[in-house]
mmCIF file of C-alpha atoms and ligand atoms in Angstrom:
data_model
loop_
_atom_site.group_PDB
_atom_site.id
_atom_site.type_symbol
_atom_site.label_atom_id
_atom_site.label_comp_id
_atom_site.label_asym_id
_atom_site.label_seq_id
_atom_site.Cartn_x
_atom_site.Cartn_y
_atom_site.Cartn_z
ATOM 1 C CA MET A 1 0.000 0.000 0.000
ATOM 2 C CA ARG A 2 1.161 3.542 -0.691
ATOM 3 C CA LEU A 3 2.613 5.164 2.428
ATOM 4 C CA LEU A 4 0.192 8.102 2.287
ATOM 5 C CA ASP A 5 -2.773 5.680 2.167
ATOM 6 C CA LEU A 6 -1.328 3.666 5.047
ATOM 7 C CA LEU A 7 -0.886 6.834 7.135
ATOM 8 C CA ARG A 8 -4.201 8.252 5.872
ATOM 9 C CA ILE A 9 -2.751 11.659 4.958
ATOM 10 C CA ASP A 10 -2.924 13.840 1.831
ATOM 11 C CA ALA A 11 0.601 15.252 1.598
ATOM 12 C CA PRO A 12 3.981 13.504 2.051
ATOM 13 C CA ILE A 13 4.837 15.639 5.078
ATOM 14 C CA ILE A 14 5.304 14.459 8.671
ATOM 15 C CA GLN A 15 5.787 16.907 11.539
ATOM 16 C CA ALA A 16 8.412 15.151 13.670
ATOM 17 C CA PRO A 17 7.350 13.822 17.057
ATOM 18 C CA MET A 18 9.335 16.089 19.370
ATOM 19 C CA ALA A 19 9.281 15.084 23.027
ATOM 20 C CA GLY A 20 8.753 18.101 25.270
ATOM 21 C CA LEU A 21 8.230 20.374 22.290
ATOM 22 C CA ALA A 22 5.393 19.217 20.019
ATOM 23 C CA THR A 23 1.967 19.872 21.537
ATOM 24 C CA PRO A 24 -1.481 18.413 20.828
ATOM 25 C CA ALA A 25 -2.404 21.809 19.325
ATOM 26 C CA MET A 26 0.549 21.591 16.927
ATOM 27 C CA ALA A 27 -0.109 17.977 15.940
ATOM 28 C CA ALA A 28 -3.832 18.646 15.424
ATOM 29 C CA ALA A 29 -3.160 21.716 13.267
ATOM 30 C CA VAL A 30 -0.737 19.688 11.125
ATOM 31 C CA SER A 31 -3.096 16.707 10.735
ATOM 32 C CA ASN A 32 -6.076 18.952 9.994
ATOM 33 C CA ALA A 33 -3.951 20.528 7.235
ATOM 34 C CA GLY A 34 -3.507 17.105 5.571
ATOM 35 C CA ALA A 35 -0.013 16.187 6.798
ATOM 36 C CA LEU A 36 0.830 13.873 9.729
ATOM 37 C CA GLY A 37 0.816 15.505 13.158
ATOM 38 C CA SER A 38 2.943 13.821 15.791
ATOM 39 C CA LEU A 39 3.530 13.752 19.527
ATOM 40 C CA GLY A 40 6.732 12.663 21.267
ATOM 41 C CA LEU A 41 5.979 10.533 24.322
ATOM 42 C CA GLY A 42 9.631 9.985 25.275
ATOM 43 C CA ALA A 43 9.492 12.539 28.096
ATOM 44 C CA THR A 44 6.170 11.503 29.622
ATOM 45 C CA ASP A 45 4.486 8.503 31.225
ATOM 46 C CA ALA A 46 1.329 6.574 30.380
ATOM 47 C CA ASP A 47 -0.985 9.090 32.061
ATOM 48 C CA GLY A 48 0.720 11.978 30.303
ATOM 49 C CA ALA A 49 0.385 10.113 26.998
ATOM 50 C CA ARG A 50 -3.327 9.522 27.549
ATOM 51 C CA LYS A 51 -3.855 13.225 28.252
ATOM 52 C CA MET A 52 -1.889 14.340 25.190
ATOM 53 C CA ILE A 53 -3.706 11.917 22.912
ATOM 54 C CA ALA A 54 -7.108 12.990 24.304
ATOM 55 C CA ALA A 55 -6.164 16.654 23.801
ATOM 56 C CA PHE A 56 -5.254 15.899 20.175
ATOM 57 C CA ARG A 57 -8.530 14.046 19.637
ATOM 58 C CA ALA A 58 -10.504 16.987 20.994
ATOM 59 C CA LEU A 59 -9.019 19.055 18.145
ATOM 60 C CA SER A 60 -8.735 16.574 15.273
ATOM 61 C CA SER A 61 -10.267 13.339 14.075
ATOM 62 C CA ARG A 62 -7.472 12.799 11.559
ATOM 63 C CA SER A 63 -4.354 10.611 11.793
ATOM 64 C CA LEU A 64 -2.100 10.843 14.837
ATOM 65 C CA HIS A 65 1.501 9.658 15.113
ATOM 66 C CA VAL A 66 3.084 9.119 18.524
ATOM 67 C CA ASN A 67 6.694 8.241 19.247
ATOM 68 C CA VAL A 68 8.318 6.223 22.012
ATOM 69 C CA PHE A 69 11.974 5.809 22.962
ATOM 70 C CA CYS A 70 13.291 2.227 22.889
ATOM 71 C CA HIS A 71 16.755 2.633 24.412
ATOM 72 C CA ARG A 72 18.377 0.039 26.596
ATOM 73 C CA PRO A 73 17.313 0.993 30.128
ATOM 74 C CA ALA A 74 20.087 3.040 31.755
ATOM 75 C CA ARG A 75 22.711 1.332 33.900
ATOM 76 C CA SER A 76 23.552 3.564 36.811
ATOM 77 C CA ASP A 77 27.233 4.164 37.634
ATOM 78 C CA ALA A 78 27.391 6.114 40.884
ATOM 79 C CA ALA A 79 31.076 7.077 40.603
ATOM 80 C CA LEU A 80 30.667 8.329 37.024
ATOM 81 C CA GLU A 81 27.532 10.277 37.983
ATOM 82 C CA ARG A 82 29.262 11.892 40.964
ATOM 83 C CA ALA A 83 32.183 12.927 38.759
ATOM 84 C CA TRP A 84 29.766 14.363 36.177
ATOM 85 C CA VAL A 85 27.931 16.394 38.788
ATOM 86 C CA GLU A 86 31.292 17.731 40.021
ATOM 87 C CA ARG A 87 32.198 18.718 36.462
ATOM 88 C CA LEU A 88 28.947 20.720 36.250
ATOM 89 C CA ARG A 89 29.331 22.269 39.732
ATOM 90 C CA LEU A 90 30.938 25.506 38.561
ATOM 91 C CA ALA A 91 28.213 26.097 35.981
ATOM 92 C CA PHE A 92 25.567 25.556 38.681
ATOM 93 C CA GLU A 93 27.420 27.868 41.091
ATOM 94 C CA ARG A 94 27.539 30.622 38.471
ATOM 95 C CA THR A 95 23.718 30.566 38.561
ATOM 96 C CA GLY A 96 23.756 30.796 42.351
ATOM 97 C CA SER A 97 22.607 27.192 42.773
ATOM 98 C CA THR A 98 24.127 23.820 43.578
ATOM 99 C CA PRO A 99 23.955 20.615 41.520
ATOM 100 C CA PRO A 100 21.517 17.865 42.517
ATOM 101 C CA PRO A 101 23.051 15.491 45.106
ATOM 102 C CA ALA A 102 22.220 12.433 42.973
ATOM 103 C CA LEU A 103 20.913 11.756 39.471
ATOM 104 C CA THR A 104 18.028 9.474 38.518
ATOM 105 C CA GLU A 105 16.656 7.767 35.414
ATOM 106 C CA ILE A 106 13.996 10.389 34.722
ATOM 107 C CA TYR A 107 12.213 8.613 31.828
ATOM 108 C CA LYS A 108 11.384 4.948 31.329
ATOM 109 C CA SER A 109 12.235 3.197 28.082
ATOM 110 C CA PHE A 110 9.212 1.796 26.200
ATOM 111 C CA VAL A 111 10.965 -1.583 26.217
ATOM 112 C CA ASP A 112 10.021 -2.012 29.881
ATOM 113 C CA ASP A 113 7.032 0.318 30.228
ATOM 114 C CA ASP A 114 3.945 -1.922 30.382
ATOM 115 C CA ALA A 115 1.715 0.993 31.357
ATOM 116 C CA MET A 116 2.691 2.902 28.195
ATOM 117 C CA LEU A 117 1.945 -0.156 26.054
ATOM 118 C CA ALA A 118 -1.478 -0.449 27.704
ATOM 119 C CA ALA A 119 -2.151 3.258 27.074
ATOM 120 C CA LEU A 120 -1.268 2.881 23.379
ATOM 121 C CA LEU A 121 -3.417 -0.239 22.971
ATOM 122 C CA GLU A 122 -6.306 1.557 24.626
ATOM 123 C CA THR A 123 -6.040 4.876 22.726
ATOM 124 C CA LYS A 124 -4.925 3.359 19.378
ATOM 125 C CA PRO A 125 -3.131 6.231 17.648
ATOM 126 C CA THR A 126 -2.935 5.713 13.870
ATOM 127 C CA VAL A 127 0.849 5.419 13.942
ATOM 128 C CA VAL A 128 3.462 4.554 16.582
ATOM 129 C CA SER A 129 7.154 5.096 15.861
ATOM 130 C CA PHE A 130 10.256 3.863 17.671
ATOM 131 C CA HIS A 131 13.437 5.866 18.305
ATOM 132 C CA PHE A 132 16.764 4.420 19.621
ATOM 133 C CA GLY A 133 15.897 0.858 18.525
ATOM 134 C CA ALA A 134 12.911 -1.465 18.352
ATOM 135 C CA PRO A 135 10.882 -2.890 21.241
ATOM 136 C CA PRO A 136 10.677 -6.658 21.898
ATOM 137 C CA PRO A 137 8.577 -8.804 19.492
ATOM 138 C CA ASP A 138 5.626 -9.183 21.873
ATOM 139 C CA ARG A 139 5.161 -5.403 22.030
ATOM 140 C CA ILE A 140 5.364 -5.109 18.237
ATOM 141 C CA ALA A 141 2.853 -7.946 17.857
ATOM 142 C CA ALA A 142 0.435 -6.314 20.309
ATOM 143 C CA LEU A 143 0.594 -2.940 18.524
ATOM 144 C CA ARG A 144 0.156 -4.587 15.111
ATOM 145 C CA ALA A 145 -2.792 -6.640 16.349
ATOM 146 C CA ALA A 146 -4.424 -3.358 17.408
ATOM 147 C CA GLY A 147 -4.155 -2.169 13.774
ATOM 148 C CA ILE A 148 -1.503 0.472 14.513
ATOM 149 C CA VAL A 149 0.935 1.396 11.714
ATOM 150 C CA LEU A 150 4.554 1.076 12.901
ATOM 151 C CA LEU A 151 7.583 3.182 11.942
ATOM 152 C CA GLY A 152 11.163 3.091 13.214
ATOM 153 C CA THR A 153 14.150 5.430 12.946
ATOM 154 C CA ALA A 154 17.315 4.142 11.278
ATOM 155 C CA THR A 155 20.632 5.985 11.015
ATOM 156 C CA SER A 156 22.285 3.205 8.968
ATOM 157 C CA VAL A 157 21.352 0.377 6.598
ATOM 158 C CA PRO A 158 21.861 -2.368 9.249
ATOM 159 C CA GLU A 159 19.499 -0.508 11.627
ATOM 160 C CA GLY A 160 16.962 -0.204 8.784
ATOM 161 C CA ARG A 161 17.161 -3.947 8.128
ATOM 162 C CA LYS A 162 16.734 -4.737 11.832
ATOM 163 C CA LEU A 163 13.618 -2.564 11.979
ATOM 164 C CA VAL A 164 12.110 -4.299 8.951
ATOM 165 C CA GLU A 165 12.867 -7.707 10.478
ATOM 166 C CA ALA A 166 11.202 -6.502 13.676
ATOM 167 C CA GLY A 167 8.047 -5.722 11.669
ATOM 168 C CA VAL A 168 7.835 -1.973 10.979
ATOM 169 C CA ASP A 169 5.753 -0.786 8.004
ATOM 170 C CA ALA A 170 8.191 1.977 6.999
ATOM 171 C CA VAL A 171 11.639 3.220 7.993
ATOM 172 C CA ILE A 172 12.575 6.808 8.888
ATOM 173 C CA ALA A 173 16.029 7.571 7.423
ATOM 174 C CA GLN A 174 17.494 10.031 9.924
ATOM 175 C CA GLY A 175 20.604 11.709 8.550
ATOM 176 C CA TYR A 176 23.407 13.222 10.612
ATOM 177 C CA GLU A 177 22.078 16.712 9.800
ATOM 178 C CA ALA A 178 18.954 16.063 11.866
ATOM 179 C CA GLY A 179 18.021 18.114 14.909
ATOM 180 C CA GLY A 180 17.414 16.461 18.254
ATOM 181 C CA HIS A 181 18.433 13.018 19.403
ATOM 182 C CA ARG A 182 20.165 10.825 16.915
ATOM 183 C CA GLY A 183 18.129 7.615 16.725
ATOM 184 C CA VAL A 184 21.233 5.407 16.685
ATOM 185 C CA PHE A 185 20.510 2.089 18.440
ATOM 186 C CA ASP A 186 23.835 1.851 20.299
ATOM 187 C CA PRO A 187 25.344 5.273 21.080
ATOM 188 C CA ASP A 188 28.645 3.614 21.992
ATOM 189 C CA GLY A 189 28.959 1.537 18.796
ATOM 190 C CA PRO A 190 30.498 2.534 15.462
ATOM 191 C CA ASP A 191 28.675 5.356 13.652
ATOM 192 C CA ASP A 192 29.264 6.262 9.997
ATOM 193 C CA GLN A 193 27.334 9.518 10.499
ATOM 194 C CA LEU A 194 25.597 9.188 7.127
ATOM 195 C CA GLY A 195 23.910 12.304 5.783
ATOM 196 C CA THR A 196 20.229 12.346 4.819
ATOM 197 C CA MET A 197 20.906 12.210 1.074
ATOM 198 C CA ALA A 198 23.082 9.096 1.101
ATOM 199 C CA LEU A 199 21.099 7.320 3.837
ATOM 200 C CA THR A 200 17.709 7.907 2.195
ATOM 201 C CA ARG A 201 18.975 6.571 -1.120
ATOM 202 C CA LEU A 202 20.712 3.588 0.481
ATOM 203 C CA LEU A 203 17.636 2.606 2.491
ATOM 204 C CA ALA A 204 15.267 3.192 -0.442
ATOM 205 C CA ARG A 205 17.383 0.756 -2.451
ATOM 206 C CA SER A 206 17.718 -1.875 0.245
ATOM 207 C CA VAL A 207 14.959 -2.235 2.835
ATOM 208 C CA GLY A 208 11.908 -3.122 0.710
ATOM 209 C CA VAL A 209 9.483 -0.941 2.721
ATOM 210 C CA PRO A 210 8.690 2.778 2.234
ATOM 211 C CA VAL A 211 11.329 5.220 3.470
ATOM 212 C CA ILE A 212 10.706 8.583 5.159
ATOM 213 C CA ALA A 213 13.616 11.047 4.927
ATOM 214 C CA ALA A 214 14.530 13.171 7.956
ATOM 215 C CA GLY A 215 17.326 15.641 8.651
ATOM 216 C CA GLY A 216 17.940 19.142 7.319
ATOM 217 C CA ILE A 217 14.655 19.281 5.370
ATOM 218 C CA MET A 218 13.060 22.702 5.883
ATOM 219 C CA ASP A 219 10.988 23.540 2.815
ATOM 220 C CA GLY A 220 9.425 22.258 -0.381
ATOM 221 C CA ALA A 221 12.778 22.081 -2.152
ATOM 222 C CA GLY A 222 14.076 19.724 0.542
ATOM 223 C CA ILE A 223 10.928 17.584 0.498
ATOM 224 C CA ALA A 224 11.029 17.350 -3.306
ATOM 225 C CA ALA A 225 14.692 16.319 -3.160
ATOM 226 C CA ALA A 226 13.871 13.579 -0.612
ATOM 227 C CA LEU A 227 11.078 12.267 -2.851
ATOM 228 C CA ARG A 228 13.463 12.239 -5.832
ATOM 229 C CA LEU A 229 15.854 10.106 -3.774
ATOM 230 C CA GLY A 230 13.144 7.497 -3.372
ATOM 231 C CA ALA A 231 11.585 8.575 -0.082
ATOM 232 C CA SER A 232 7.801 8.340 0.176
ATOM 233 C CA ALA A 233 7.566 11.268 2.616
ATOM 234 C CA ALA A 234 9.722 13.666 4.622
ATOM 235 C CA GLN A 235 9.749 14.174 8.394
ATOM 236 C CA LEU A 236 10.560 17.731 9.501
ATOM 237 C CA GLY A 237 11.404 18.691 13.071
ATOM 238 C CA THR A 238 13.336 21.958 13.229
ATOM 239 C CA ALA A 239 10.973 23.531 10.685
ATOM 240 C CA PHE A 240 8.200 23.313 13.322
ATOM 241 C CA VAL A 241 10.159 24.462 16.410
ATOM 242 C CA GLY A 242 9.377 28.143 15.778
ATOM 243 C CA CYS A 243 5.612 27.588 15.368
ATOM 244 C CA PRO A 244 3.550 29.397 18.030
ATOM 245 C CA GLU A 245 2.083 25.997 19.026
ATOM 246 C CA SER A 246 5.498 24.619 20.066
ATOM 247 C CA GLN A 247 6.717 24.552 23.653
ATOM 248 C CA ALA A 248 10.037 26.222 22.763
ATOM 249 C CA ASP A 249 10.862 28.927 25.316
ATOM 250 C CA ALA A 250 11.781 32.506 24.406
ATOM 251 C CA GLY A 251 15.537 31.871 24.472
ATOM 252 C CA TYR A 252 15.236 28.909 22.099
ATOM 253 C CA ARG A 253 13.029 30.861 19.669
ATOM 254 C CA ILE A 254 15.347 33.882 19.661
ATOM 255 C CA ALA A 255 18.409 31.676 19.076
ATOM 256 C CA LEU A 256 16.673 29.763 16.269
ATOM 257 C CA LEU A 257 15.771 32.961 14.438
ATOM 258 C CA SER A 258 19.192 34.597 14.956
ATOM 259 C CA ASP A 259 22.644 34.087 13.453
ATOM 260 C CA ALA A 260 23.169 31.402 16.109
ATOM 261 C CA ALA A 261 21.086 29.068 13.907
ATOM 262 C CA HIS A 262 24.081 28.735 11.575
ATOM 263 C CA HIS A 263 25.944 26.719 14.210
ATOM 264 C CA THR A 264 24.724 23.351 15.444
ATOM 265 C CA VAL A 265 26.692 20.784 17.420
ATOM 266 C CA MET A 266 26.227 17.056 18.022
ATOM 267 C CA THR A 267 26.627 16.638 21.779
ATOM 268 C CA ARG A 268 25.871 14.016 24.407
ATOM 269 C CA ALA A 269 26.599 16.319 27.355
ATOM 270 C CA ILE A 270 22.991 17.496 27.696
ATOM 271 C CA SER A 271 21.148 14.166 27.872
ATOM 272 C CA GLY A 272 23.672 11.326 27.725
ATOM 273 C CA ARG A 273 22.953 10.492 24.065
ATOM 274 C CA PRO A 274 24.177 12.250 20.934
ATOM 275 C CA ALA A 275 21.772 15.005 19.897
ATOM 276 C CA ARG A 276 22.124 18.000 17.579
ATOM 277 C CA CYS A 277 21.704 21.326 19.364
ATOM 278 C CA LEU A 278 22.192 25.010 18.556
ATOM 279 C CA ALA A 279 25.699 25.951 19.725
ATOM 280 C CA ASN A 280 25.251 27.335 23.244
ATOM 281 C CA SER A 281 26.892 27.339 26.682
ATOM 282 C CA PHE A 282 25.996 23.663 27.202
ATOM 283 C CA THR A 283 27.491 22.460 23.920
ATOM 284 C CA ALA A 284 30.624 24.528 24.719
ATOM 285 C CA LEU A 285 30.816 22.826 28.122
ATOM 286 C CA GLY A 286 30.494 19.434 26.399
ATOM 287 C CA ALA A 287 33.227 20.127 23.836
ATOM 288 C CA GLY A 288 36.228 17.934 24.514
ATOM 289 C CA VAL A 289 34.408 15.784 27.091
ATOM 290 C CA ALA A 290 35.064 12.095 26.395
ATOM 291 C CA ASP A 291 31.893 10.122 25.605
ATOM 292 C CA GLY A 292 32.656 7.731 28.449
ATOM 293 C CA ASP A 293 32.654 10.579 30.991
ATOM 294 C CA VAL A 294 28.966 11.361 30.419
ATOM 295 C CA PRO A 295 26.434 9.254 32.366
ATOM 296 C CA ALA A 296 23.936 7.150 30.429
ATOM 297 C CA TYR A 297 20.755 8.553 28.890
ATOM 298 C CA PRO A 298 18.514 9.726 30.559
ATOM 299 C CA ILE A 299 20.508 9.946 33.808
ATOM 300 C CA ALA A 300 22.701 12.733 32.393
ATOM 301 C CA TYR A 301 19.498 14.512 31.292
ATOM 302 C CA ASP A 302 18.484 14.825 34.951
ATOM 303 C CA ALA A 303 21.553 17.031 35.513
ATOM 304 C CA GLY A 304 21.073 18.777 32.151
ATOM 305 C CA LYS A 305 17.511 19.757 32.935
ATOM 306 C CA ALA A 306 18.435 20.935 36.422
ATOM 307 C CA LEU A 307 21.221 23.117 35.033
ATOM 308 C CA HIS A 308 18.905 24.596 32.390
ATOM 309 C CA ALA A 309 16.260 25.363 35.027
ATOM 310 C CA ALA A 310 18.825 26.988 37.348
ATOM 311 C CA ALA A 311 20.303 29.104 34.546
ATOM 312 C CA LYS A 312 16.891 30.096 33.177
ATOM 313 C CA ALA A 313 15.842 31.248 36.644
ATOM 314 C CA VAL A 314 18.580 33.901 36.450
ATOM 315 C CA GLY A 315 17.754 34.826 32.848
ATOM 316 C CA ASP A 316 20.391 32.681 31.114
ATOM 317 C CA PHE A 317 18.924 30.519 28.320
ATOM 318 C CA GLY A 318 22.306 29.135 27.257
ATOM 319 C CA PHE A 319 21.905 25.735 28.907
ATOM 320 C CA GLY A 320 18.692 24.706 27.150
ATOM 321 C CA ALA A 321 18.274 21.584 25.027
ATOM 322 C CA GLN A 322 17.880 23.791 21.963
ATOM 323 C CA TRP A 323 17.692 20.919 19.507
ATOM 324 C CA ALA A 324 18.004 21.964 15.867
ATOM 325 C CA GLY A 325 19.158 20.490 12.576
ATOM 326 C CA GLN A 326 21.641 21.920 10.112
ATOM 327 C CA GLY A 327 18.850 23.591 8.132
ATOM 328 C CA ALA A 328 17.954 25.771 11.140
ATOM 329 C CA PRO A 329 18.636 29.127 9.421
ATOM 330 C CA LEU A 330 15.721 28.273 7.085
ATOM 331 C CA ALA A 331 13.238 28.081 9.997
ATOM 332 C CA ARG A 332 10.029 30.112 9.735
ATOM 333 C CA SER A 333 7.828 30.987 12.679
ATOM 334 C CA LEU A 334 4.459 30.451 11.026
ATOM 335 C CA PRO A 335 1.467 28.822 12.737
ATOM 336 C CA ALA A 336 1.670 25.065 12.056
ATOM 337 C CA ALA A 337 -1.334 25.029 9.681
ATOM 338 C CA GLU A 338 0.157 27.872 7.639
ATOM 339 C CA LEU A 339 3.543 26.152 7.550
ATOM 340 C CA VAL A 340 1.963 22.938 6.222
ATOM 341 C CA ALA A 341 0.007 24.950 3.624
ATOM 342 C CA ALA A 342 3.237 26.686 2.544
ATOM 343 C CA LEU A 343 5.109 23.361 2.321
ATOM 344 C CA ARG A 344 2.260 21.813 0.325
ATOM 345 C CA ALA A 345 2.253 24.762 -2.085
ATOM 346 C CA GLU A 346 6.042 24.519 -2.460
ATOM 347 C CA ILE A 347 5.812 20.852 -3.526
ATOM 348 C CA GLY A 348 2.688 21.434 -5.616
ATOM 349 C CA VAL A 349 0.317 19.328 -3.447
ATOM 350 C CA THR A 350 -2.490 21.776 -2.684
HETATM 351 C C1 LIG B 401 13.242 19.695 19.184
HETATM 352 C C2 LIG B 401 13.340 18.314 18.609
HETATM 353 C C3 LIG B 401 12.895 17.241 19.372
HETATM 354 C C4 LIG B 401 12.930 15.945 18.837
HETATM 355 N N1 LIG B 401 12.402 14.913 19.566
HETATM 356 C C5 LIG B 401 12.262 13.701 18.975
HETATM 357 C C6 LIG B 401 11.530 12.662 19.619
HETATM 358 O O1 LIG B 401 11.007 12.819 20.726
HETATM 359 N N2 LIG B 401 11.401 11.475 18.968
HETATM 360 C C7 LIG B 401 11.939 11.260 17.718
HETATM 361 O O2 LIG B 401 11.774 10.180 17.163
HETATM 362 N N3 LIG B 401 12.652 12.225 17.107
HETATM 363 C C8 LIG B 401 12.805 13.432 17.691
HETATM 364 N N4 LIG B 401 13.483 14.422 17.034
HETATM 365 C C9 LIG B 401 14.126 14.124 15.740
HETATM 366 C C10 LIG B 401 13.119 14.206 14.598
HETATM 367 O O3 LIG B 401 12.277 13.076 14.603
HETATM 368 C C11 LIG B 401 13.794 14.257 13.231
HETATM 369 O O4 LIG B 401 14.654 13.168 13.046
HETATM 370 C C12 LIG B 401 14.583 15.545 13.011
HETATM 371 O O5 LIG B 401 13.885 16.653 13.513
HETATM 372 C C13 LIG B 401 14.854 15.747 11.541
HETATM 373 O O6 LIG B 401 15.786 16.762 11.344
HETATM 374 P P1 LIG B 401 15.412 18.319 11.238
HETATM 375 O O7 LIG B 401 15.253 18.766 12.638
HETATM 376 O O8 LIG B 401 16.586 18.909 10.575
HETATM 377 O O9 LIG B 401 14.127 18.427 10.467
HETATM 378 C C14 LIG B 401 13.470 15.729 17.546
HETATM 379 C C15 LIG B 401 13.940 16.816 16.810
HETATM 380 C C16 LIG B 401 13.877 18.097 17.318
HETATM 381 C C17 LIG B 401 14.360 19.244 16.470
#
């Protein structure tokens, strides 16, 4: 079946599921405009997911895509975490605060979150996607049996093949340009850092299921290029960060629309996993830090969020998780429905 028919959308455009940033209002506006609106559930629990999905449904009866994180649950290493907190101490002290005494695993992985699975089976979003890997076969089977379309993020051909073997209906080809967390299954394994152009083409030629291109795509020209490479749709994240419906704070919005957007950095210092962020005080702090010195995701994120909150409280936005892809300077701050209409016009699907 054609991907657009499977997803029940009119245009080959997916607003990326962005945990902590995409809102039900954004996803509903996107879906009502004929593209696929999405919610990131990686930073919430089953109750939060139920509320977000209900809020979407109050605004739209069209397709909904939700995303869960499927990382290996974090292994705590108390000595490493203490050393990390000490490394951040000066930055905390500059804000007039002190670092948290201990760090915790602030979000559960979907691989061991039975309550989240139950919430998804009960609410039945049209589409569920997996980031950081695939869940165990019984979870995939349960979601499929509920009639839910499944997608998974791949950053390489072997990851794409694993997702297809696991049973996804389509693969998201996430290039190195992409904003936010890199979907790589094993953050400590080898990484060829393939760009969106090469990865989309390689996956389109090899996986045998539809491919969705993601990373650095900001406008109709980028979407058209992805389709020419063999993708069936494009997933755009950074393009939607500046929408009024997003949860981006003032500092993030100002940075995105300034010259700062020309500089993005892949860093694991903020969350414990590689993610592309606007260059800021946190990415500068992370420069030169060995990967092995950063606690596991999402334990490091506990410290990262605390530092951002402490800095923000004294008016410093430089420690935010200001995720953005390499196309950031092309961001527009239109309402989500207007952005989808503009993208549709740019690719000639009106
Ligand atoms: C602010 C932000 C948050 C993101 N959060 C998620 C997420 O929760 N789940 C996910 O699968 N991808 C997430 N991503 C990655 C997107 O799915 C997508 O791969 C990326 O946005 C594509 O690159 P672009 O930002 O250049 O468009 C996020 C991206 C951004 C910019």
